[in-house]
Amino acid sequence: MKTLKPIFLLVLGVVFTMTSCRTEDDLVIDPPVEETIEANSTVANLMSRTASNDGSSDNIIDNASCLSVQLPVTVTVNGIEITINDEDGYEDIEDIIDLFDDDVDSVVISYPITVILVDFSTVVVNSDSELAALTANCVGENEDDDDIECIDFQYPITASVFDENNDLINSITINNDNDMYDFIDDLDEFAAVTINFPITVIFADGTTQTINSIQELENAIEIADDSCDEDDDNDFDDDDCDNCSTNDLETIFADCSEWTVDKLERNDNDLEDNYVGYVFEFNSDGTILVTQGSNTFNGTWEASGTGNNISVIINVTGLTDFNDTWNLHEIEQEPGEVKVDLRLGDDRLRFESDCQSNGNIDDTALVNALTNGDWYVTYFFDDTDETADFADYTFNFASDNTATAMDMSGTTNGSWSTTSGDDTELGLNLNFGTGIPLDELADDWDVLEVTNDIIRLKDVSGGDGSEDFLTFERNPFDGGNGNDDLETILTDGLWIVASYTEDADDQTSDYAGYELDFNMDGSVSASNGSNTNNGTWSVFSSGNQMAIDFGTDMPFEEFNDDDWDVISVSATEVVIQDVSGGGGGTDTLTLQKI
């Protein structure tokens, strides 16, 4: 027997009340045919499909368009645990996944969760296997499903209910899709029902239409069905250019005059390292100017189309890897960083600009040091210590952004340029071509430390997110590197927290009066005379990284992290920094010796 839903129970009670009080004087009201909706009719089925629960918005979590996960829900994305409280949280998941292009992404759900089915009923799910059982009958990614997402009802909508004598017995107010779905599902329980027109429907592009009859409503839904991309991919907001226009792209290129290659993949080959130091300028007249050191390349660009169907034609003489008709996939704008993502099948091209390249970055210290005299690689770490590969090279950087690397076999020409760093304020782009081992240096490095005698750099590798380190010094490689003595320095005496900032929040005062004692056995204590915090510490990556763990002891639990970057080291001061994953802020800790 069919379960009676709340709307029907309410109507049924009114029916009993009103029929028991009817008299022969009651007037018979014939429901208007143009407003009457019948159970199992074409329009009723279309309305039910329009009102059904759309489960595609959270496919990045459950990979299923036939159900949705009730929020809040906690998930672990590539090792980072986050709680999703609203639909904006799906973008947080995508941001973490988009950090690297070549890694294996994972979204692990913390059970139990509650899922909402197509008919808005709910089920508690306790495991991946239980969730898989519920999604087994869902259609696949981007396959046609029953729900209609290209049109929505504007609520509230009212309906009139009649009995078998055509007497008006009740008026129902429908406030949301759940109410509408239940209302359509219960039509067979009523003698006659009419929709009180006019009503308004909303299309995917935001436009609206006033509907005055059942036939108009049926026509509008049928026309809207499959009229838009319903975004049923298992990737949140994968159609990021729904509202893109060629004007948007022209404006972005005009506002940000210098672009670098953040990603270039052709035929499954990653080529972006070949173009480190290449700067693209997209002009409003459709021309492109590319500079790389003292080299220049000229070309053209053209954009046409709308939304997710914008074509971008690029043609640069001498740079065939870029020349093609690309599809504009996404324009991503964040403070201090803009990205334009182009796709062509499995090929990808992504340009990046910090919009600050026109002299707004204070690179004076780096440029002055870099262009003054010779430099030697004293540390290079890429999964393993490969410093010895560069032991015979002497590097020279000229003020015209050209560079040379000279060893016994001859001279290799290269280029350099400065930009904003990904994790630090300043970045250094290096490119010495594709020859081994100098090809390893081609990257957009973050600048950790600059003096006249040492330049320390790091880069977060694509794929696994590991960090590479590169150090230049004035003297040739001697088997060590500039931070080898960090452990010795920290264990020699007591230290205070001279400064601690968490993003833009200065929290130094929380540590006033505390003295830190670093011990060679890996233990550390912080005491202010009345309170002592005990923890552990270690130095790794040849002194370029540091781990600290004070457990749950406040306030020093704020220092807990296993990958502090060592920014600078002297006998009396140590500065370390940590950039939070998933687009988080920057923590900086400065220790001074007492």
Coordinates of C-alpha atoms in Angstrom, one line a residue:
M1 CA 0.0 0.0 0.0
K2 CA 1.3 3.4 -0.9
T3 CA 2.5 5.6 2.0
L4 CA 0.5 8.8 2.4
K5 CA 2.7 11.9 2.3
P6 CA 2.1 14.9 4.5
I7 CA 0.5 17.0 1.8
F8 CA -2.1 14.3 1.1
L9 CA -2.8 13.7 4.7
L10 CA -3.5 17.4 5.2
V11 CA -5.8 17.4 2.1
L12 CA -7.6 14.2 3.2
G13 CA -8.4 15.7 6.6
V14 CA -9.9 18.8 5.0
V15 CA -11.9 16.6 2.6
F16 CA -13.5 14.7 5.5
T17 CA -14.3 17.9 7.3
M18 CA -15.8 19.7 4.4
T19 CA -17.8 16.8 3.0
S20 CA -19.4 16.2 6.4
C21 CA -20.6 19.7 6.4
R22 CA -21.8 20.0 2.7
T23 CA -25.4 21.0 2.0
E24 CA -27.5 20.8 -1.1
D25 CA -26.9 24.6 -1.5
D26 CA -23.1 24.1 -2.1
L27 CA -22.1 25.3 -5.6
V28 CA -20.3 22.9 -8.0
I29 CA -17.2 24.5 -9.4
D30 CA -15.8 22.9 -12.5
P31 CA -12.0 23.1 -12.5
P32 CA -10.6 25.0 -15.5
V33 CA -9.3 22.5 -18.1
E34 CA -6.3 24.6 -19.1
E35 CA -5.1 24.6 -15.5
T36 CA -5.8 20.9 -14.6
I37 CA -3.0 18.5 -14.1
E38 CA -3.6 14.7 -14.1
A39 CA -1.6 11.9 -12.5
N40 CA 0.8 10.2 -14.9
S41 CA 0.3 12.7 -17.6
T42 CA 3.1 14.0 -19.8
V43 CA 3.3 17.3 -17.9
A44 CA 3.1 15.6 -14.5
N45 CA 6.1 13.5 -15.4
L46 CA 8.0 16.5 -16.7
M47 CA 7.2 18.4 -13.5
S48 CA 8.4 15.5 -11.4
R49 CA 11.7 15.3 -13.3
T50 CA 12.2 19.0 -12.9
A51 CA 11.6 18.9 -9.2
S52 CA 13.5 15.7 -8.4
N53 CA 16.6 16.0 -6.3
D54 CA 19.6 16.8 -8.5
G55 CA 22.5 14.9 -7.1
S56 CA 25.2 16.1 -9.6
S57 CA 26.4 19.1 -7.7
D58 CA 28.4 17.0 -5.3
N59 CA 29.7 14.4 -7.7
I60 CA 33.2 15.3 -6.7
I61 CA 32.4 13.5 -3.4
D62 CA 30.1 10.6 -4.3
N63 CA 30.5 10.2 -8.1
A64 CA 26.8 9.8 -8.5
S65 CA 24.2 12.1 -10.0
C66 CA 21.2 10.1 -8.6
L67 CA 21.9 11.1 -5.0
S68 CA 23.5 13.8 -2.9
V69 CA 25.3 13.8 0.4
Q70 CA 23.6 15.7 3.2
L71 CA 25.8 18.5 4.5
P72 CA 27.9 19.0 6.6
V73 CA 30.2 16.1 5.6
T74 CA 33.9 15.6 6.4
V75 CA 36.2 14.3 3.7
T76 CA 40.0 13.8 3.3
V77 CA 41.3 15.1 0.0
N78 CA 44.8 14.0 -0.9
G79 CA 45.6 13.7 2.8
I80 CA 44.0 17.0 3.8
E81 CA 40.9 16.7 6.0
I82 CA 38.2 19.4 5.4
T83 CA 34.6 19.7 6.5
I84 CA 32.1 20.8 3.8
N85 CA 29.3 22.9 5.2
D86 CA 27.8 24.3 2.0
E87 CA 28.2 24.1 -1.8
D88 CA 31.2 26.5 -1.7
G89 CA 33.1 23.6 0.0
Y90 CA 33.0 21.6 -3.3
E91 CA 35.2 24.3 -4.8
D92 CA 37.6 23.8 -1.8
I93 CA 37.9 20.1 -2.8
E94 CA 38.6 21.1 -6.4
D95 CA 41.2 23.6 -5.3
I96 CA 43.1 20.9 -3.5
I97 CA 42.8 18.5 -6.4
D98 CA 44.0 21.2 -8.9
L99 CA 47.2 21.9 -6.9
F100 CA 49.0 19.3 -9.0
D101 CA 48.1 17.9 -12.4
D102 CA 49.9 14.6 -12.4
D103 CA 49.2 13.1 -9.0
V104 CA 46.6 10.4 -8.1
D105 CA 43.7 12.3 -6.5
S106 CA 41.6 10.7 -3.7
V107 CA 38.5 11.9 -1.8
V108 CA 37.9 9.7 1.3
I109 CA 34.5 10.1 3.0
S110 CA 34.3 10.1 6.8
Y111 CA 31.3 7.8 7.7
P112 CA 28.5 7.7 8.7
I113 CA 26.8 10.1 6.3
T114 CA 23.2 10.7 5.2
V115 CA 22.4 10.7 1.5
I116 CA 19.4 12.2 -0.2
L117 CA 17.8 10.2 -2.9
V118 CA 15.9 11.4 -6.0
D119 CA 12.6 11.5 -4.2
F120 CA 14.2 13.4 -1.3
S121 CA 14.0 10.5 1.1
T122 CA 17.2 9.9 3.2
V123 CA 19.3 6.9 4.0
V124 CA 22.1 6.7 6.5
V125 CA 25.3 5.2 4.9
N126 CA 28.1 3.7 7.0
S127 CA 30.7 2.6 4.4
D128 CA 31.9 2.8 0.8
S129 CA 30.3 -0.6 0.1
E130 CA 26.9 0.7 1.3
L131 CA 27.3 3.8 -0.8
A132 CA 28.3 1.7 -3.8
A133 CA 25.1 -0.3 -3.4
L134 CA 23.0 2.8 -3.6
T135 CA 24.8 4.2 -6.6
A136 CA 24.9 0.9 -8.5
N137 CA 21.8 1.8 -10.6
C138 CA 22.8 5.4 -11.3
V139 CA 23.7 6.2 -14.9
G140 CA 27.3 6.9 -15.6
E141 CA 29.2 10.1 -15.8
N142 CA 27.6 12.6 -18.3
E143 CA 25.0 10.0 -19.4
D144 CA 21.4 11.0 -19.7
D145 CA 19.4 10.7 -16.5
D146 CA 15.8 11.5 -15.6
D147 CA 16.2 14.7 -13.8
I148 CA 15.8 18.0 -15.8
E149 CA 18.3 20.7 -14.6
C150 CA 17.9 23.3 -17.3
I151 CA 14.7 24.8 -15.9
D152 CA 13.5 25.4 -12.3
F153 CA 10.2 26.5 -10.7
Q154 CA 10.0 29.9 -9.0
Y155 CA 8.3 29.3 -5.7
P156 CA 5.8 29.6 -4.0
I157 CA 3.2 28.0 -6.3
T158 CA -0.3 27.3 -5.2
A159 CA -2.6 24.5 -6.3
S160 CA -6.4 23.9 -5.9
V161 CA -7.8 20.5 -4.9
F162 CA -11.3 19.4 -5.9
D163 CA -13.4 16.4 -4.8
E164 CA -15.3 14.0 -7.0
N165 CA -18.2 16.5 -7.0
N166 CA -15.9 19.2 -8.4
D167 CA -16.2 21.0 -5.1
L168 CA -13.1 23.1 -4.2
I169 CA -11.9 21.5 -0.9
N170 CA -8.4 23.0 -0.4
S171 CA -5.6 25.2 -1.6
I172 CA -2.0 23.9 -1.3
T173 CA 1.1 26.1 -1.2
I174 CA 4.2 24.5 -2.7
N175 CA 7.4 26.1 -1.4
N176 CA 10.3 24.0 -2.8
D177 CA 11.2 21.1 -5.0
N178 CA 10.6 18.6 -2.3
D179 CA 7.0 19.8 -1.9
M180 CA 6.5 19.8 -5.7
Y181 CA 7.9 16.2 -6.0
D182 CA 5.5 15.0 -3.3
F183 CA 2.6 16.9 -4.7
I184 CA 3.0 15.3 -8.2
D185 CA 3.5 11.9 -6.6
D186 CA 0.2 12.2 -4.8
L187 CA -1.9 13.4 -7.8
D188 CA -3.6 10.0 -8.1
E189 CA -5.1 10.5 -4.6
F190 CA -7.0 13.5 -5.7
A191 CA -10.1 13.8 -7.8
A192 CA -8.9 16.9 -9.6
V193 CA -6.1 19.4 -9.2
T194 CA -5.3 22.7 -10.8
I195 CA -2.2 24.9 -10.8
N196 CA -3.1 28.5 -10.1
F197 CA -1.5 30.3 -13.0
P198 CA 0.4 32.4 -13.8
I199 CA 3.6 30.9 -12.5
T200 CA 7.3 31.7 -13.3
V201 CA 10.0 29.3 -14.5
I202 CA 13.7 30.0 -14.5
F203 CA 16.1 28.8 -17.2
A204 CA 19.8 27.8 -16.8
D205 CA 21.0 31.1 -18.2
G206 CA 19.0 33.0 -15.5
T207 CA 16.2 34.2 -17.8
T208 CA 12.6 33.7 -16.8
Q209 CA 9.3 33.0 -18.5
T210 CA 5.7 33.5 -17.3
I211 CA 3.6 30.5 -17.8
N212 CA -0.2 30.8 -18.1
S213 CA -1.5 27.2 -18.7
I214 CA -0.6 23.6 -18.4
Q215 CA 0.1 23.3 -22.1
E216 CA 2.5 26.3 -21.9
L217 CA 4.3 24.6 -19.0
E218 CA 4.6 21.3 -20.8
N219 CA 6.0 23.1 -23.9
A220 CA 8.5 25.1 -21.8
I221 CA 9.9 22.1 -19.9
E222 CA 10.2 20.0 -23.1
I223 CA 12.1 22.8 -24.9
A224 CA 14.4 23.3 -21.8
D225 CA 15.1 19.6 -21.4
D226 CA 18.7 19.0 -22.6
S227 CA 19.1 22.6 -23.6
C228 CA 22.1 23.1 -21.3
D229 CA 25.1 21.2 -20.1
E230 CA 23.8 19.7 -16.8
D231 CA 27.4 19.4 -15.5
D232 CA 27.0 15.7 -14.5
D233 CA 30.8 15.1 -14.6
N234 CA 32.4 13.7 -11.5
D235 CA 34.3 16.9 -11.1
F236 CA 32.8 19.9 -9.3
D237 CA 32.3 22.9 -11.6
D238 CA 34.2 21.2 -14.4
D239 CA 32.4 23.5 -16.9
D240 CA 34.1 26.6 -15.4
C241 CA 33.4 28.8 -18.4
D242 CA 29.6 28.6 -18.4
N243 CA 29.5 32.4 -18.3
C244 CA 32.8 33.1 -20.1
S245 CA 33.0 35.5 -23.0
T246 CA 35.6 36.7 -25.4
N247 CA 35.4 40.1 -23.7
D248 CA 36.4 38.5 -20.4
L249 CA 39.5 37.0 -22.0
E250 CA 40.4 40.3 -23.7
T251 CA 40.0 42.1 -20.4
I252 CA 42.2 39.6 -18.5
F253 CA 44.9 39.8 -21.2
A254 CA 44.7 43.7 -21.1
D255 CA 44.9 43.8 -17.3
C256 CA 47.7 41.4 -16.9
S257 CA 50.4 42.1 -19.5
E258 CA 53.0 39.4 -18.7
W259 CA 52.1 35.7 -18.8
T260 CA 54.2 32.6 -18.2
V261 CA 53.6 29.0 -19.1
D262 CA 52.2 27.2 -16.0
K263 CA 51.3 24.0 -17.9
L264 CA 51.9 22.6 -21.4
E265 CA 51.1 19.0 -22.2
R266 CA 51.1 17.8 -25.8
N267 CA 50.6 14.1 -26.7
D268 CA 51.2 13.0 -23.1
N269 CA 54.5 14.9 -22.9
D270 CA 55.0 17.6 -20.2
L271 CA 56.7 20.5 -21.9
E272 CA 56.3 23.4 -19.5
D273 CA 59.9 23.2 -18.2
N274 CA 61.1 23.9 -21.8
Y275 CA 59.5 27.3 -21.6
V276 CA 60.5 28.6 -18.2
G277 CA 61.5 32.2 -18.6
Y278 CA 59.3 32.7 -21.7
V279 CA 57.1 35.7 -21.2
F280 CA 53.9 36.1 -23.4
E281 CA 52.2 39.4 -24.0
F282 CA 48.7 39.2 -25.6
N283 CA 47.9 42.5 -27.2
S284 CA 44.5 43.9 -27.9
D285 CA 45.2 44.1 -31.6
G286 CA 45.5 40.3 -31.8
T287 CA 49.3 40.1 -31.8
I288 CA 51.5 38.2 -29.4
L289 CA 55.0 39.1 -28.3
V290 CA 57.1 36.4 -26.6
T291 CA 60.4 37.3 -25.0
Q292 CA 63.0 34.9 -23.6
G293 CA 66.1 36.6 -22.4
S294 CA 67.3 38.5 -25.5
N295 CA 65.2 36.4 -27.9
T296 CA 61.8 37.5 -29.2
F297 CA 59.0 35.6 -31.0
N298 CA 56.0 37.2 -32.8
G299 CA 52.6 35.7 -33.4
T300 CA 48.8 36.2 -33.3
W301 CA 45.9 35.2 -31.2
E302 CA 42.1 35.2 -31.8
A303 CA 39.1 34.2 -29.7
S304 CA 35.5 33.5 -30.8
G305 CA 32.4 31.8 -29.3
T306 CA 30.7 31.9 -26.0
G307 CA 30.6 30.0 -22.7
N308 CA 32.2 26.6 -22.8
N309 CA 32.6 26.8 -26.6
I310 CA 35.1 29.6 -26.9
S311 CA 37.9 28.8 -29.4
V312 CA 41.3 30.5 -28.9
I313 CA 43.6 30.3 -32.0
I314 CA 47.3 30.8 -31.2
N315 CA 50.1 31.0 -33.8
V316 CA 53.6 32.0 -32.8
T317 CA 56.5 31.8 -35.3
G318 CA 59.1 29.4 -33.9
L319 CA 57.0 28.1 -31.1
T320 CA 55.0 25.3 -32.7
D321 CA 54.1 23.6 -29.4
F322 CA 51.6 26.4 -28.8
N323 CA 50.1 26.7 -32.3
D324 CA 46.6 25.3 -32.4
T325 CA 42.9 26.0 -32.0
W326 CA 42.3 25.6 -28.3
N327 CA 39.1 25.5 -26.2
L328 CA 38.9 28.0 -23.3
H329 CA 38.4 25.7 -20.3
E330 CA 38.6 28.1 -17.4
I331 CA 39.6 31.6 -16.3
E332 CA 40.7 31.5 -12.7
Q333 CA 41.2 34.7 -10.8
E334 CA 42.6 34.9 -7.3
P335 CA 44.3 37.8 -5.4
G336 CA 47.7 38.3 -7.1
E337 CA 47.3 35.4 -9.5
V338 CA 45.3 34.8 -12.7
K339 CA 45.3 31.6 -14.8
V340 CA 43.9 31.0 -18.3
D341 CA 43.4 27.3 -18.9
L342 CA 43.1 26.0 -22.5
R343 CA 42.3 22.4 -23.6
L344 CA 42.4 20.4 -26.8
G345 CA 41.4 16.8 -26.2
D346 CA 44.0 15.5 -23.6
D347 CA 46.4 18.4 -24.4
R348 CA 46.6 21.3 -22.0
L349 CA 48.0 24.8 -22.1
R350 CA 47.7 27.0 -19.0
F351 CA 49.1 30.6 -18.8
E352 CA 49.7 32.3 -15.5
S353 CA 50.2 35.9 -14.5
D354 CA 50.7 37.6 -11.2
C355 CA 49.6 40.9 -12.7
Q356 CA 52.5 42.5 -10.8
S357 CA 55.3 42.0 -13.3
N358 CA 55.6 45.6 -14.4
G359 CA 58.2 46.6 -11.8
N360 CA 55.9 46.1 -8.8
I361 CA 58.0 43.2 -7.3
D362 CA 60.9 44.3 -5.3
D363 CA 63.6 42.1 -6.8
T364 CA 66.5 44.6 -6.3
A365 CA 68.5 42.5 -3.8
L366 CA 68.2 39.3 -6.0
V367 CA 69.0 41.0 -9.2
N368 CA 72.0 42.9 -7.7
A369 CA 73.4 39.7 -6.2
L370 CA 72.7 37.5 -9.1
T371 CA 74.3 39.7 -11.8
N372 CA 77.4 40.4 -9.7
G373 CA 80.1 37.7 -10.4
D374 CA 80.1 33.9 -10.7
W375 CA 77.9 31.4 -8.9
Y376 CA 78.2 27.7 -8.2
V377 CA 75.6 25.1 -7.3
T378 CA 76.3 23.9 -3.8
Y379 CA 73.1 22.0 -3.3
F380 CA 70.5 20.4 -5.6
F381 CA 67.9 18.1 -4.2
D382 CA 65.2 16.4 -6.4
D383 CA 64.0 13.3 -4.5
T384 CA 67.7 12.6 -3.9
D385 CA 70.8 14.7 -3.5
E386 CA 72.1 15.4 -7.0
T387 CA 74.5 18.2 -6.2
A388 CA 77.5 16.4 -7.6
D389 CA 76.0 16.6 -11.1
F390 CA 76.7 20.3 -11.1
A391 CA 80.1 20.4 -9.4
D392 CA 82.0 21.3 -12.6
Y393 CA 79.7 24.2 -13.7
T394 CA 80.3 27.9 -13.2
F395 CA 77.2 30.1 -13.6
N396 CA 77.0 33.7 -14.7
F397 CA 73.9 35.8 -14.9
A398 CA 73.9 38.9 -17.1
S399 CA 71.8 42.0 -16.6
D400 CA 70.0 41.5 -20.0
N401 CA 68.4 38.3 -18.6
T402 CA 70.8 35.9 -20.4
A403 CA 72.9 33.4 -18.5
T404 CA 75.7 30.9 -19.1
A405 CA 76.7 27.6 -17.5
M406 CA 80.3 26.7 -18.3
D407 CA 82.2 23.4 -17.7
M408 CA 85.1 21.6 -19.2
S409 CA 83.0 20.7 -22.3
G410 CA 82.0 24.2 -23.2
T411 CA 79.4 26.9 -22.5
T412 CA 75.6 26.4 -22.4
N413 CA 73.5 29.5 -22.9
G414 CA 70.4 30.1 -20.8
S415 CA 68.0 32.7 -19.5
W416 CA 66.7 34.0 -16.2
S417 CA 63.9 36.3 -15.0
T418 CA 62.1 37.3 -11.8
T419 CA 58.5 37.1 -10.9
S420 CA 56.2 36.6 -7.9
G421 CA 56.8 33.2 -6.2
D422 CA 54.1 30.6 -5.7
D423 CA 54.8 30.3 -2.0
T424 CA 57.1 33.2 -1.4
E425 CA 57.0 36.9 -2.5
L426 CA 59.8 36.5 -5.0
G427 CA 60.4 33.9 -7.7
L428 CA 63.4 33.2 -10.0
N429 CA 62.8 31.5 -13.4
L430 CA 65.8 29.6 -14.8
N431 CA 66.1 27.9 -18.2
F432 CA 69.3 26.3 -19.6
G433 CA 67.6 24.2 -22.2
T434 CA 67.0 20.4 -22.4
G435 CA 70.6 19.2 -22.0
I436 CA 71.4 16.9 -19.1
P437 CA 71.9 17.8 -16.2
L438 CA 71.1 21.5 -16.7
D439 CA 67.5 20.7 -17.8
E440 CA 66.8 19.9 -14.1
L441 CA 67.3 23.6 -13.3
A442 CA 64.5 24.7 -15.7
D443 CA 61.7 25.8 -13.3
D444 CA 60.0 28.8 -11.6
W445 CA 61.8 28.7 -8.3
D446 CA 60.6 30.3 -5.0
V447 CA 63.3 32.4 -3.5
L448 CA 63.9 31.5 0.2
E449 CA 67.0 33.5 0.9
V450 CA 69.2 36.1 -0.8
T451 CA 72.5 37.6 0.3
N452 CA 75.5 38.6 -1.7
D453 CA 77.0 35.1 -0.9
I454 CA 74.1 32.7 -1.1
I455 CA 70.8 32.3 -3.0
R456 CA 68.5 29.6 -1.8
L457 CA 65.6 28.4 -3.8
K458 CA 62.8 25.8 -3.6
D459 CA 60.1 24.4 -6.0
V460 CA 57.1 22.3 -5.3
S461 CA 57.1 19.5 -7.9
G462 CA 54.0 18.6 -9.9
G463 CA 52.5 15.2 -9.2
D464 CA 53.5 14.1 -5.7
G465 CA 53.9 17.6 -4.3
S466 CA 57.5 16.9 -3.1
E467 CA 59.9 19.9 -2.7
D468 CA 63.1 20.4 -4.7
F469 CA 65.9 22.7 -3.4
L470 CA 68.6 24.6 -5.2
T471 CA 71.4 26.6 -3.6
F472 CA 73.9 28.9 -5.4
E473 CA 77.0 30.1 -3.5
R474 CA 80.2 32.1 -4.4
N475 CA 82.5 29.2 -3.9
P476 CA 82.4 25.8 -5.7
F477 CA 80.7 22.7 -4.1
D478 CA 82.8 21.3 -1.2
G479 CA 80.5 18.4 -0.2
G480 CA 78.2 20.4 2.2
N481 CA 75.6 23.2 2.0
G482 CA 74.8 26.4 3.7
N483 CA 72.5 25.0 6.4
D484 CA 74.4 21.9 7.4
D485 CA 75.1 23.5 10.7
L486 CA 71.5 24.3 11.7
E487 CA 71.3 21.5 14.3
T488 CA 74.6 22.7 15.8
I489 CA 73.4 26.3 16.0
L490 CA 70.0 25.5 17.5
T491 CA 71.5 23.2 20.2
D492 CA 74.0 25.9 21.3
G493 CA 72.2 27.9 23.9
L494 CA 68.6 29.1 24.5
W495 CA 66.2 30.8 22.1
I496 CA 63.2 33.1 22.2
V497 CA 60.3 33.6 19.8
A498 CA 61.2 37.0 18.3
S499 CA 58.3 36.9 15.9
Y500 CA 55.5 34.5 15.0
T501 CA 52.8 35.4 12.4
E502 CA 50.1 33.2 11.2
D503 CA 49.1 34.5 7.8
A504 CA 48.6 38.2 8.6
D505 CA 47.9 37.7 12.3
D506 CA 50.8 38.6 14.6
Q507 CA 50.7 36.2 17.6
T508 CA 54.2 37.0 19.0
S509 CA 52.8 38.1 22.3
D510 CA 51.5 34.6 23.1
Y511 CA 55.1 33.5 23.5
A512 CA 56.5 36.3 25.6
G513 CA 58.7 35.1 28.5
Y514 CA 59.2 31.6 27.0
E515 CA 62.8 30.2 26.5
L516 CA 63.3 27.3 24.0
D517 CA 65.9 24.7 24.6
F518 CA 66.7 22.4 21.6
N519 CA 68.5 19.2 22.5
M520 CA 70.6 16.9 20.3
D521 CA 68.4 13.9 21.2
G522 CA 65.5 15.5 19.2
S523 CA 63.6 16.9 22.2
V524 CA 62.7 20.5 22.8
S525 CA 61.2 22.4 25.8
A526 CA 59.7 25.8 26.1
S527 CA 59.4 27.2 29.6
N528 CA 58.4 30.6 31.1
G529 CA 59.2 29.6 34.7
S530 CA 55.7 28.5 35.6
N531 CA 54.7 26.5 32.5
T532 CA 56.7 24.1 30.4
N533 CA 55.8 22.7 27.0
N534 CA 57.7 19.6 25.8
G535 CA 58.0 18.5 22.2
T536 CA 60.2 17.1 19.5
W537 CA 62.2 18.6 16.6
S538 CA 64.3 17.5 13.6
V539 CA 66.2 18.9 10.7
F540 CA 66.2 17.2 7.3
S541 CA 66.8 17.9 3.5
S542 CA 70.3 18.9 4.4
G543 CA 69.1 21.7 6.7
N544 CA 66.5 23.1 4.3
Q545 CA 63.5 21.8 6.2
M546 CA 62.6 21.4 9.8
A547 CA 59.8 19.5 11.8
I548 CA 58.4 20.6 15.2
D549 CA 55.8 18.9 17.3
F550 CA 54.6 20.0 20.7
G551 CA 51.6 17.8 20.8
T552 CA 48.5 19.5 22.3
D553 CA 50.4 21.9 24.5
M554 CA 49.2 25.5 24.0
P555 CA 50.3 27.9 22.7
F556 CA 53.2 25.9 21.1
E557 CA 50.9 23.4 19.3
E558 CA 50.7 26.3 16.7
F559 CA 54.2 25.4 15.7
N560 CA 53.3 21.7 14.9
D561 CA 54.3 21.0 11.4
D562 CA 56.6 18.5 9.6
D563 CA 57.7 20.6 6.7
W564 CA 58.8 24.1 7.8
D565 CA 61.1 25.6 5.2
V566 CA 64.3 27.1 6.5
I567 CA 64.4 30.6 5.2
S568 CA 67.6 31.9 6.8
V569 CA 70.2 30.8 9.3
S570 CA 72.8 32.7 11.3
A571 CA 74.5 32.1 14.6
T572 CA 71.9 34.3 16.4
E573 CA 68.8 34.0 14.3
V574 CA 66.8 31.3 12.5
V575 CA 63.8 32.0 10.3
I576 CA 61.5 29.3 9.2
Q577 CA 58.2 29.4 7.1
D578 CA 55.3 27.1 6.3
V579 CA 52.7 27.6 3.6
S580 CA 49.5 25.7 4.3
G581 CA 48.1 23.3 1.7
G582 CA 44.9 23.9 -0.2
G583 CA 45.5 27.6 -0.8
G584 CA 46.1 28.5 2.8
G585 CA 48.1 31.2 4.5
T586 CA 51.8 31.5 5.4
D587 CA 53.2 31.1 8.9
T588 CA 56.6 32.6 9.7
L589 CA 58.6 31.9 12.9
T590 CA 61.7 33.8 13.8
L591 CA 63.9 32.5 16.7
Q592 CA 66.6 34.6 18.3
K593 CA 69.4 33.4 20.5
I594 CA 69.5 34.8 24.0

